[in-house]
Short mmCIF file of C-alpha atoms in Angstrom, two decimals:
data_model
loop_
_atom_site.label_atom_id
_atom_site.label_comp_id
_atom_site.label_asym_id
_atom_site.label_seq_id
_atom_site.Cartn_x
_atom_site.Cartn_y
_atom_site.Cartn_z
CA UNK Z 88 0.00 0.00 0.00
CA UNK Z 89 1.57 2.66 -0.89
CA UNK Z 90 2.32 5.62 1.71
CA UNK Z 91 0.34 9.01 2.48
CA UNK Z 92 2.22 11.85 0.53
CA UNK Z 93 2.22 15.07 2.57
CA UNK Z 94 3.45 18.50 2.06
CA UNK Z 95 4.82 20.45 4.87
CA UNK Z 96 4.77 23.91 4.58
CA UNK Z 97 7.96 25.39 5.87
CA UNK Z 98 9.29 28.41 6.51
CA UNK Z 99 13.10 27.59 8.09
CA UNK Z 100 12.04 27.83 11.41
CA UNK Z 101 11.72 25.55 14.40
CA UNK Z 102 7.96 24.67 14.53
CA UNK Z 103 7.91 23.70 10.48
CA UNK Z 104 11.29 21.80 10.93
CA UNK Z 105 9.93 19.80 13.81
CA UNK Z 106 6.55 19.44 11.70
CA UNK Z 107 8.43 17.61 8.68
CA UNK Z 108 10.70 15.62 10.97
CA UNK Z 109 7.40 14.10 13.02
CA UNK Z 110 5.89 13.26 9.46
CA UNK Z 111 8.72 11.61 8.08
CA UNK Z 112 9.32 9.02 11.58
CA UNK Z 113 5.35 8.55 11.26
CA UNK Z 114 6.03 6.70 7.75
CA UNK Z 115 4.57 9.80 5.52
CA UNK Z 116 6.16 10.52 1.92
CA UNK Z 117 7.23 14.09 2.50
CA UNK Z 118 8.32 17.32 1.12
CA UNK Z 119 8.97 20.61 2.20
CA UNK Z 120 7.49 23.31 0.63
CA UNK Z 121 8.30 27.26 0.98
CA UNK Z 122 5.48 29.28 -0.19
CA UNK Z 123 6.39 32.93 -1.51
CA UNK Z 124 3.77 35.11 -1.18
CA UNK Z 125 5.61 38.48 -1.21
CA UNK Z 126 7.56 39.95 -4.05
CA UNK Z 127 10.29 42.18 -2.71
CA UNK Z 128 11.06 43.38 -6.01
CA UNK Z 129 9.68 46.92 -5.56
CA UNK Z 130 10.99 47.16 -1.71
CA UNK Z 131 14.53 47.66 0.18
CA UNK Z 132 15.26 43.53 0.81
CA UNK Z 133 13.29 43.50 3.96
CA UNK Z 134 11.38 39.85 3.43
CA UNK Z 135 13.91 37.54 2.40
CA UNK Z 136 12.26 35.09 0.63
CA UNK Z 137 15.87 34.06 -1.30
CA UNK Z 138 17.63 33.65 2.21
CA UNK Z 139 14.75 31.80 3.59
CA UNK Z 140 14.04 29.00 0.70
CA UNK Z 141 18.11 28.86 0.86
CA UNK Z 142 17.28 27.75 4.57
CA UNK Z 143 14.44 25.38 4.29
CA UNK Z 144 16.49 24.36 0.98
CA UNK Z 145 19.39 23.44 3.66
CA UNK Z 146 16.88 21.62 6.20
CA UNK Z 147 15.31 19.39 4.25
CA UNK Z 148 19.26 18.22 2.72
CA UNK Z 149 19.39 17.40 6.06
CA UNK Z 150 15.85 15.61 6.51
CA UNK Z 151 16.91 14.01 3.67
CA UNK Z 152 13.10 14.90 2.51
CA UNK Z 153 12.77 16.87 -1.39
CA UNK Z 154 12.03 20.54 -1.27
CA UNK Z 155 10.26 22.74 -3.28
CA UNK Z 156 8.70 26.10 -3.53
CA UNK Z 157 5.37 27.41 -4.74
CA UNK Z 158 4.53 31.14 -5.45
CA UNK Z 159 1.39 32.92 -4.75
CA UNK Z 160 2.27 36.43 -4.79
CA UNK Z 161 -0.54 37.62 -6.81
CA UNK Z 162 -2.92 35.39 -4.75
CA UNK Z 163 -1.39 36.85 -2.06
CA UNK Z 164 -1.75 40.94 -3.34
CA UNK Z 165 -5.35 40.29 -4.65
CA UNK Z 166 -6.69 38.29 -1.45
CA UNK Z 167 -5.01 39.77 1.22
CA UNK Z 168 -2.94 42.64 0.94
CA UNK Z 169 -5.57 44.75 -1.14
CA UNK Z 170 -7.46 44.35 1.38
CA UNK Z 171 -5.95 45.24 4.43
CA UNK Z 172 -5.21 48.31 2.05
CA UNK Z 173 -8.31 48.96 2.27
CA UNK Z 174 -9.33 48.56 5.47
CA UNK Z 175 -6.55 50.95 6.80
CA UNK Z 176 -7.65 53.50 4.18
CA UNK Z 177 -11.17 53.10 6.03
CA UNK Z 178 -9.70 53.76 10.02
CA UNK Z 179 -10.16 49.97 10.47
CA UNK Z 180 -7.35 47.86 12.16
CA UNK Z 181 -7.29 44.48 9.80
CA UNK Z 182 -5.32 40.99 11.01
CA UNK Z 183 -4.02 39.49 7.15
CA UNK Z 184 -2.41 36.54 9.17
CA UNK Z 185 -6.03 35.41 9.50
CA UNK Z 186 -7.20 36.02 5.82
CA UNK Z 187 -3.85 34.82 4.49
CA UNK Z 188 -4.45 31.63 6.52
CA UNK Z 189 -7.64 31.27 5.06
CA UNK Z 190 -7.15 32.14 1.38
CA UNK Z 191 -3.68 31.26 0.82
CA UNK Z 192 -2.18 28.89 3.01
CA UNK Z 193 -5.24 26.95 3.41
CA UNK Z 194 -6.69 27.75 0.43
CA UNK Z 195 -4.76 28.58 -2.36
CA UNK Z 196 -1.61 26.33 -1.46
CA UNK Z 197 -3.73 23.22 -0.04
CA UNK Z 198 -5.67 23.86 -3.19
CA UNK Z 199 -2.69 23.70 -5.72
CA UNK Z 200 -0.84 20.56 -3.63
CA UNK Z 201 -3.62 18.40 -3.77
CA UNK Z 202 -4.32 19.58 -7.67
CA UNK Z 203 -1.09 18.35 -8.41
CA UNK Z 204 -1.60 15.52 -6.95
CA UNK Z 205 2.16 16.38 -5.20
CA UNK Z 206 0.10 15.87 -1.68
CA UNK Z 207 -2.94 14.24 0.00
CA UNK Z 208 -2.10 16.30 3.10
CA UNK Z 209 -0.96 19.00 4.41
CA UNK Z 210 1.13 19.73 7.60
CA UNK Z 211 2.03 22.60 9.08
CA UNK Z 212 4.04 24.00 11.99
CA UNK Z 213 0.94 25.94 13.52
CA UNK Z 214 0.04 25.47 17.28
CA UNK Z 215 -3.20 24.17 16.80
CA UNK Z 216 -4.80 20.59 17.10
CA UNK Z 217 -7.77 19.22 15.28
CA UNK Z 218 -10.33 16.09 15.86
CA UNK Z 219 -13.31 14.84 14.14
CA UNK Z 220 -16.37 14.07 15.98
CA UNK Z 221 -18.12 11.88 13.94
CA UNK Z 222 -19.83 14.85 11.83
CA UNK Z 223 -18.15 17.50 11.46
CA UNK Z 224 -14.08 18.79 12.14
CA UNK Z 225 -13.25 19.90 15.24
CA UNK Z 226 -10.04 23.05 15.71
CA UNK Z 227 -8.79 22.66 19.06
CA UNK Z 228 -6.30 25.21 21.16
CA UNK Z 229 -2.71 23.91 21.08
CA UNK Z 230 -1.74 22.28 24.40
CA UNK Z 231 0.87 25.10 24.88
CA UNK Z 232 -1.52 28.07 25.58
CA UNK Z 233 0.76 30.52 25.01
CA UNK Z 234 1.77 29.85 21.91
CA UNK Z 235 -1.55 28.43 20.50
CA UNK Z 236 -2.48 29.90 16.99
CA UNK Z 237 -5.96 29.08 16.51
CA UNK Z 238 -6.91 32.40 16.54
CA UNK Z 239 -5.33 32.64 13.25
CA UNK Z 240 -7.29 29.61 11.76
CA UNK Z 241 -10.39 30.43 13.23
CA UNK Z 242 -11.52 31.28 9.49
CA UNK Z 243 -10.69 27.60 7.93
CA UNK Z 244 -13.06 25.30 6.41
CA UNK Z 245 -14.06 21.78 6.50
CA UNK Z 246 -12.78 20.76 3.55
CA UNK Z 247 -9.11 22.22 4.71
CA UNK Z 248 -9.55 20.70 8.03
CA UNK Z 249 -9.59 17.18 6.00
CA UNK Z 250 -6.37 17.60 4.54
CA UNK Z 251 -4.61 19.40 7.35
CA UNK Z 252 -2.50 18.33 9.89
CA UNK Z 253 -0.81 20.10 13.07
CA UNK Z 254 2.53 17.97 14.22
CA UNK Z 255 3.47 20.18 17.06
CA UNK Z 256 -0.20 21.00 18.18
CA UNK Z 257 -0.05 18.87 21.24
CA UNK Z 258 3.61 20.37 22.26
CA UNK Z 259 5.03 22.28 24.13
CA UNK Z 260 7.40 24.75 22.31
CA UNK Z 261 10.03 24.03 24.59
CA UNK Z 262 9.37 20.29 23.74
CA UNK Z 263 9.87 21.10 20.01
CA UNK Z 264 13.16 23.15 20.31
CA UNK Z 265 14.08 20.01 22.60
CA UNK Z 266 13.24 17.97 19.69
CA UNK Z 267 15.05 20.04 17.30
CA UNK Z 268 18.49 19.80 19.75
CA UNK Z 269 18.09 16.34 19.74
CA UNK Z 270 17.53 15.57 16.22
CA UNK Z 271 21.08 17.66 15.37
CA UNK Z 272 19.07 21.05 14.43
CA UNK Z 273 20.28 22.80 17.50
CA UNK Z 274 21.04 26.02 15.11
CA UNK Z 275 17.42 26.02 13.98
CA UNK Z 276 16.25 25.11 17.64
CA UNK Z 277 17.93 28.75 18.72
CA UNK Z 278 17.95 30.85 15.63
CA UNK Z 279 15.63 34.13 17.09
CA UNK Z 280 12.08 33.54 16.06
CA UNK Z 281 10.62 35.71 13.48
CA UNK Z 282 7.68 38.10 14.96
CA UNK Z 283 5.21 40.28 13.17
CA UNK Z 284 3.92 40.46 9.26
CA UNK Z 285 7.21 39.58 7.00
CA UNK Z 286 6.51 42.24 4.49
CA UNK Z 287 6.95 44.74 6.94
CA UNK Z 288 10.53 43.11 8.04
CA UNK Z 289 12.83 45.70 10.40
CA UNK Z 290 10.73 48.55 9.61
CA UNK Z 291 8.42 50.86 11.83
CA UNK Z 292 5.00 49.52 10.75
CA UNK Z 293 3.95 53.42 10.19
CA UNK Z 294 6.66 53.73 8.16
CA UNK Z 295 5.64 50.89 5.78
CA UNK Z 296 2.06 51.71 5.28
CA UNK Z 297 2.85 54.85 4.59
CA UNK Z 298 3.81 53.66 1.40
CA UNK Z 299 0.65 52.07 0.54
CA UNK Z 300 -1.88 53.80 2.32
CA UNK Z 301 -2.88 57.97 2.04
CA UNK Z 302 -2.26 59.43 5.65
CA UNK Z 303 -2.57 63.01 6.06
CA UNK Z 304 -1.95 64.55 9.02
CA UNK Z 305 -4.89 65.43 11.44
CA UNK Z 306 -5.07 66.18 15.28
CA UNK Z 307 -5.10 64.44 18.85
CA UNK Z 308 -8.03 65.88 20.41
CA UNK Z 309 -9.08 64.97 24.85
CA UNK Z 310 -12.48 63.85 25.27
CA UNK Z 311 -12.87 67.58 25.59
CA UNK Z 312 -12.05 69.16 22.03
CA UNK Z 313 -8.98 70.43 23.04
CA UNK Z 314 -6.08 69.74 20.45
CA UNK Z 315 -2.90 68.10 22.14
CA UNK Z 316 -0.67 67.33 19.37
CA UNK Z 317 -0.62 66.41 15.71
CA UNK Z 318 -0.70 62.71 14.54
CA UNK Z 319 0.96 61.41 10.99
CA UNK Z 320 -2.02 59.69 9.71
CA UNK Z 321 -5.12 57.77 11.34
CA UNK Z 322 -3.38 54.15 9.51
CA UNK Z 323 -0.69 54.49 12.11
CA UNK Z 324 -2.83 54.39 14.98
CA UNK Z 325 -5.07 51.49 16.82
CA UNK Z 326 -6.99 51.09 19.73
CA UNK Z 327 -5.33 50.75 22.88
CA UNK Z 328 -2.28 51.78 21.06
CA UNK Z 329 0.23 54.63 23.61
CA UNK Z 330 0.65 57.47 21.30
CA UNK Z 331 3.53 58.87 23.03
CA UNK Z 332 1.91 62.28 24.29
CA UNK Z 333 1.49 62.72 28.33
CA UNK Z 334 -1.48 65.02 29.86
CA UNK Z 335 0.65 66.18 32.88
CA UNK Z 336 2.54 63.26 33.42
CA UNK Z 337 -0.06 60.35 32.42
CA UNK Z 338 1.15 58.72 28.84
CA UNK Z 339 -2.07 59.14 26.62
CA UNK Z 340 -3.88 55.80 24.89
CA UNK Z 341 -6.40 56.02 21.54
CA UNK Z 342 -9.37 55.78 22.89
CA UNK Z 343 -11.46 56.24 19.24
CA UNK Z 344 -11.04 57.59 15.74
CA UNK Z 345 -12.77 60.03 14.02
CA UNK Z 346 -12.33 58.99 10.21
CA UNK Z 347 -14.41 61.53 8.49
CA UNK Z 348 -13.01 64.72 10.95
CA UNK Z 349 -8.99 62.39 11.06
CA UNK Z 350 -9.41 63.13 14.05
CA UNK Z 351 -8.22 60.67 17.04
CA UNK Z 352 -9.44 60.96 20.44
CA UNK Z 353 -7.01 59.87 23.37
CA UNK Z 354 -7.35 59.22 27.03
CA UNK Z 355 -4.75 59.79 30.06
CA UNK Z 356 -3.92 56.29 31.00
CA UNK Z 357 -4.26 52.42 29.99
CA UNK Z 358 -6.91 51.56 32.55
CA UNK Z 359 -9.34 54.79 31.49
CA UNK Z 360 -13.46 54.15 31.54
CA UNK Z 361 -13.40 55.62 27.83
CA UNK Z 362 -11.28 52.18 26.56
CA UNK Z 363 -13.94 50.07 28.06
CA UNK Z 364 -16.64 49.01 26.77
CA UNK Z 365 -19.96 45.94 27.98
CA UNK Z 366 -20.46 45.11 24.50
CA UNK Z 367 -19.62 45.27 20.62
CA UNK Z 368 -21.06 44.49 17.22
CA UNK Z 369 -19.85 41.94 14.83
CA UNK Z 370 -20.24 41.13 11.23
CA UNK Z 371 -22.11 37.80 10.11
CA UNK Z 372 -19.64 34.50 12.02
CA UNK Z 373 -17.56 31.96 10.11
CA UNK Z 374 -18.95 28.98 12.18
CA UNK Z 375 -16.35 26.43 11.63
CA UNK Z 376 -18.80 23.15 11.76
CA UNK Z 377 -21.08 24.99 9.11
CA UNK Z 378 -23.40 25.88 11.40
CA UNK Z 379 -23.85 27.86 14.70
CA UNK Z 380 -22.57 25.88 17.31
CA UNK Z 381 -23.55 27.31 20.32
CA UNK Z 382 -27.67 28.90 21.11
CA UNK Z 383 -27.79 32.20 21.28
CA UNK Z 384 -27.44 33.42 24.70
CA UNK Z 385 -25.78 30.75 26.03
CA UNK Z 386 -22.22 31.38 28.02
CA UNK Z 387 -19.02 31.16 25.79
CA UNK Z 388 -15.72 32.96 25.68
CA UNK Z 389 -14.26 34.90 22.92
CA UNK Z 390 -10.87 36.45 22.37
CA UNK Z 391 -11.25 39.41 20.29
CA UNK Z 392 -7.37 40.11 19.76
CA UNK Z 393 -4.31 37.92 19.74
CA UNK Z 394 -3.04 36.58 22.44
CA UNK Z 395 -3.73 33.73 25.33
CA UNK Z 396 -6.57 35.97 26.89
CA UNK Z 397 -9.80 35.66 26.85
CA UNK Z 398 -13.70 36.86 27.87
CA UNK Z 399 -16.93 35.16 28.95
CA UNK Z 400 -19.65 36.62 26.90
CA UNK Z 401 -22.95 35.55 25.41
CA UNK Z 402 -24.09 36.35 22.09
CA UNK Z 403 -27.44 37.78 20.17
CA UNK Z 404 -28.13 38.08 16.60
CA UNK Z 405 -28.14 42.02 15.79
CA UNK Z 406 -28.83 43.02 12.38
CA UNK Z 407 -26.64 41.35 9.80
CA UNK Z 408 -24.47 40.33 12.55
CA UNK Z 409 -24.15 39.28 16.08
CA UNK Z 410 -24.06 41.73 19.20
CA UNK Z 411 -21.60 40.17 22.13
CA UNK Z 412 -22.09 41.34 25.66
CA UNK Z 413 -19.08 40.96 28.07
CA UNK Z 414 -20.82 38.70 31.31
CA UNK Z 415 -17.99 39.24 33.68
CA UNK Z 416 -15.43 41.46 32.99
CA UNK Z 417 -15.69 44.43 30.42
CA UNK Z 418 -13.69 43.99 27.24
CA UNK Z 419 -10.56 46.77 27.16
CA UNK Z 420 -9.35 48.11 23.57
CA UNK Z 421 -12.44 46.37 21.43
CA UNK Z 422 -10.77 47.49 17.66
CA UNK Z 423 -12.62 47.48 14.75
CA UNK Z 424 -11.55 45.19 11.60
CA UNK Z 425 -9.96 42.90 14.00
CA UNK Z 426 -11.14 39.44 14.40
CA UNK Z 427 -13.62 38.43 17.56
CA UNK Z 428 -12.78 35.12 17.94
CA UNK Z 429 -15.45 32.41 20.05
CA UNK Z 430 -14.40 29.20 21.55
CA UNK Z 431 -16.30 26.30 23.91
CA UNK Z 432 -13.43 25.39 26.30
CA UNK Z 433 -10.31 24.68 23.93
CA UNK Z 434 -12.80 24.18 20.68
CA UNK Z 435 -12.27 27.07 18.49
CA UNK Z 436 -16.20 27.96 17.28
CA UNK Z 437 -15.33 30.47 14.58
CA UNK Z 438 -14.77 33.64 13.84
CA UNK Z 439 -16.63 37.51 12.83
CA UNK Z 440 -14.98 40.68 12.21
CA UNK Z 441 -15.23 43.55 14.53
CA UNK Z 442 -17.53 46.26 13.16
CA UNK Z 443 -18.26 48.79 16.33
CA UNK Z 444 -18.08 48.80 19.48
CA UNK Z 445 -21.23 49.47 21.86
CA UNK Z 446 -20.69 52.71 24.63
CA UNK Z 447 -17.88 53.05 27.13
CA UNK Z 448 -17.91 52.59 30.40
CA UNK Z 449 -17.59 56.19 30.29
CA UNK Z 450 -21.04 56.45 28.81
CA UNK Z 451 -22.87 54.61 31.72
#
């Protein structure tokens, strides 16, 4: 019978080496993949895509495994990057990991592997774990909570959930740099991790989308009117975000933008009434069973920006869209664009884009 061909998608680092190595001592036929989706052509060398196939080129010599590479970089412009274009243009605060998850990686990619017939699966070296039920595909946390990624998948679809599968999901990343060491990859195992979007590299974010996006200058205004400084364009700004100016000697936080005056609106301190909020307002959810999950109103918890955190709330259909109401705690820094993100214990439910958020605490 012959063996289960899988493609790993790697990117030179620790997780995806560990990812390939697990799949070739379970028996798999595999090959490493590095999937360009950003041409540096028209940039300053930031993303590396040369220096990084040369790496995963290296690693699987090493795996003794074949390598390849696969380019989606106008995929990757028309899917993605267009629109997170957009959404800055529009005061919004967009997450592409989670769209080029989605449409590319799991999408596009998966798509073109199994096409070719080069793959029946797909592995990658995501902190995430998945199980089937008997129905339906289940996405589960990773069982190290800090560096679990399923907020990032919480868009993917049944059909990807099929073909995927999650080597290091039920690690802990110490266990797979431990793994690495042992295996003779202890360069890989302690090269510095890569953080952040790649086509922004070493750069000051505001610095990049500056070249993309249109931001004219426009004032910092109190919740009083009164004008406090001058910022460099509403694109550079989130909320939450410490802008740098003081009132007295209290740093000041974005409390809200004003797209159509560019104005932004900050508050003295990270803990101020005017960040919080009891509820926000969601666009139609990406359930990933296919269907809703959970009954209205009943108790589940929902992180609504990366990270290990997260909020009991309850949730209620509201126009095209779902309202969620914060049962314990009020939720701090609810941004717009960004991705509200609902789970049942460590099952990840789905996921809805931020559209508003309902009145501060400040309003009560």
């Amino acid at each position: 019978m012959a063996r289960t061909k899988v493609i790993v998608a790697m990117s030179g680092g620790v997780d995806s080496t560990v990812a390939a190595l697990k799949m070739k001592l379970a028996g798999y036929r595999v090959k490493g993949v590095f999937m360009h989706s950003w041409d540096e052509v028209d940039e300053t060398g930031y993303c590396k895509s040369d220096q990084e196939y040369a790496a995963v080129q290296n690693i699987c010599r090493r795996l003794d495994i074949p390598c390849g590479r696969m380019t989606f970089v106008k995929e990757y412009w028309n899917h993605v990057f267009s629109e997170m274009l957009s959404d800055y243009q529009e005061g919004l605060t967009p997450n592409p990991d989670v769209l080029c998850n989605e449409r590319i990686k799991f999408g596009a990619f998966l798509k073109h592997a199994v096409k070719s017939r080069d793959a029946d699966q797909l592995a990658t070296g995501h902190y995430a774990r998945t199980r089937h039920d008997g129905s339906a595909w289940k996405l589960l946390e990773s069982n190290d909570k800090c560096k679990d990624q399923s907020y990032f998948l919480s868009t993917i679809s049944q059909d990807a959930l099929e073909r995927v599968i999650f080597p290091v999901g039920d690690l802990l990343k110490s266990e797979v740099k431990q793994i690495a060491r042992d295996a003779g990859f202890a360069d890989i195992a302690d090269k510095k991790e890569s953080m952040g979007l790649c086509f922004v590299g070493q750069r000051k974010f505001s610095d990049f989308i500056k070249q993309y996006v249109t931001c004219e200058p426009g004032n910092f205004l109190t919740l009083d009117g009164d004008v406090i400084g001058q910022h460099s364009g509403q694109a550079c700004y989130t909320i939450g975000q410490k802008t740098g100016l003081l009132l007295g000697t209290v740093s000041c936080y974005v409390a809200k933008k004003n797209v159509q005056n560019n104005e932004i609106i900050v508050v003295p301190g990270p803990h101020h009434k005017a960040l919080y909020c009891k509820t926000f307002y969601t666009g139609w959810p990406h359930w990933i069973s296919g269907k809703s999950p959970i009954m209205l109103g009943q108790k589940c918890t929902v992180k609504y920006r990366r990270g290990p955190l997260s909020s009991w709330c309850v949730l209620k259909e509201h126009l095209d869209g779902l309202q969620v109401i914060a049962v314990d705690n009020p939720f701090r820094a609810v941004t717009p664009g960004q991705y509200a993100v609902f789970y049942n214990n460590e099952e990840c439910l789905g996921a809805a884009v931020i559209a508003t958020s309902g009145p501060s605490l400040l309003d009560y």
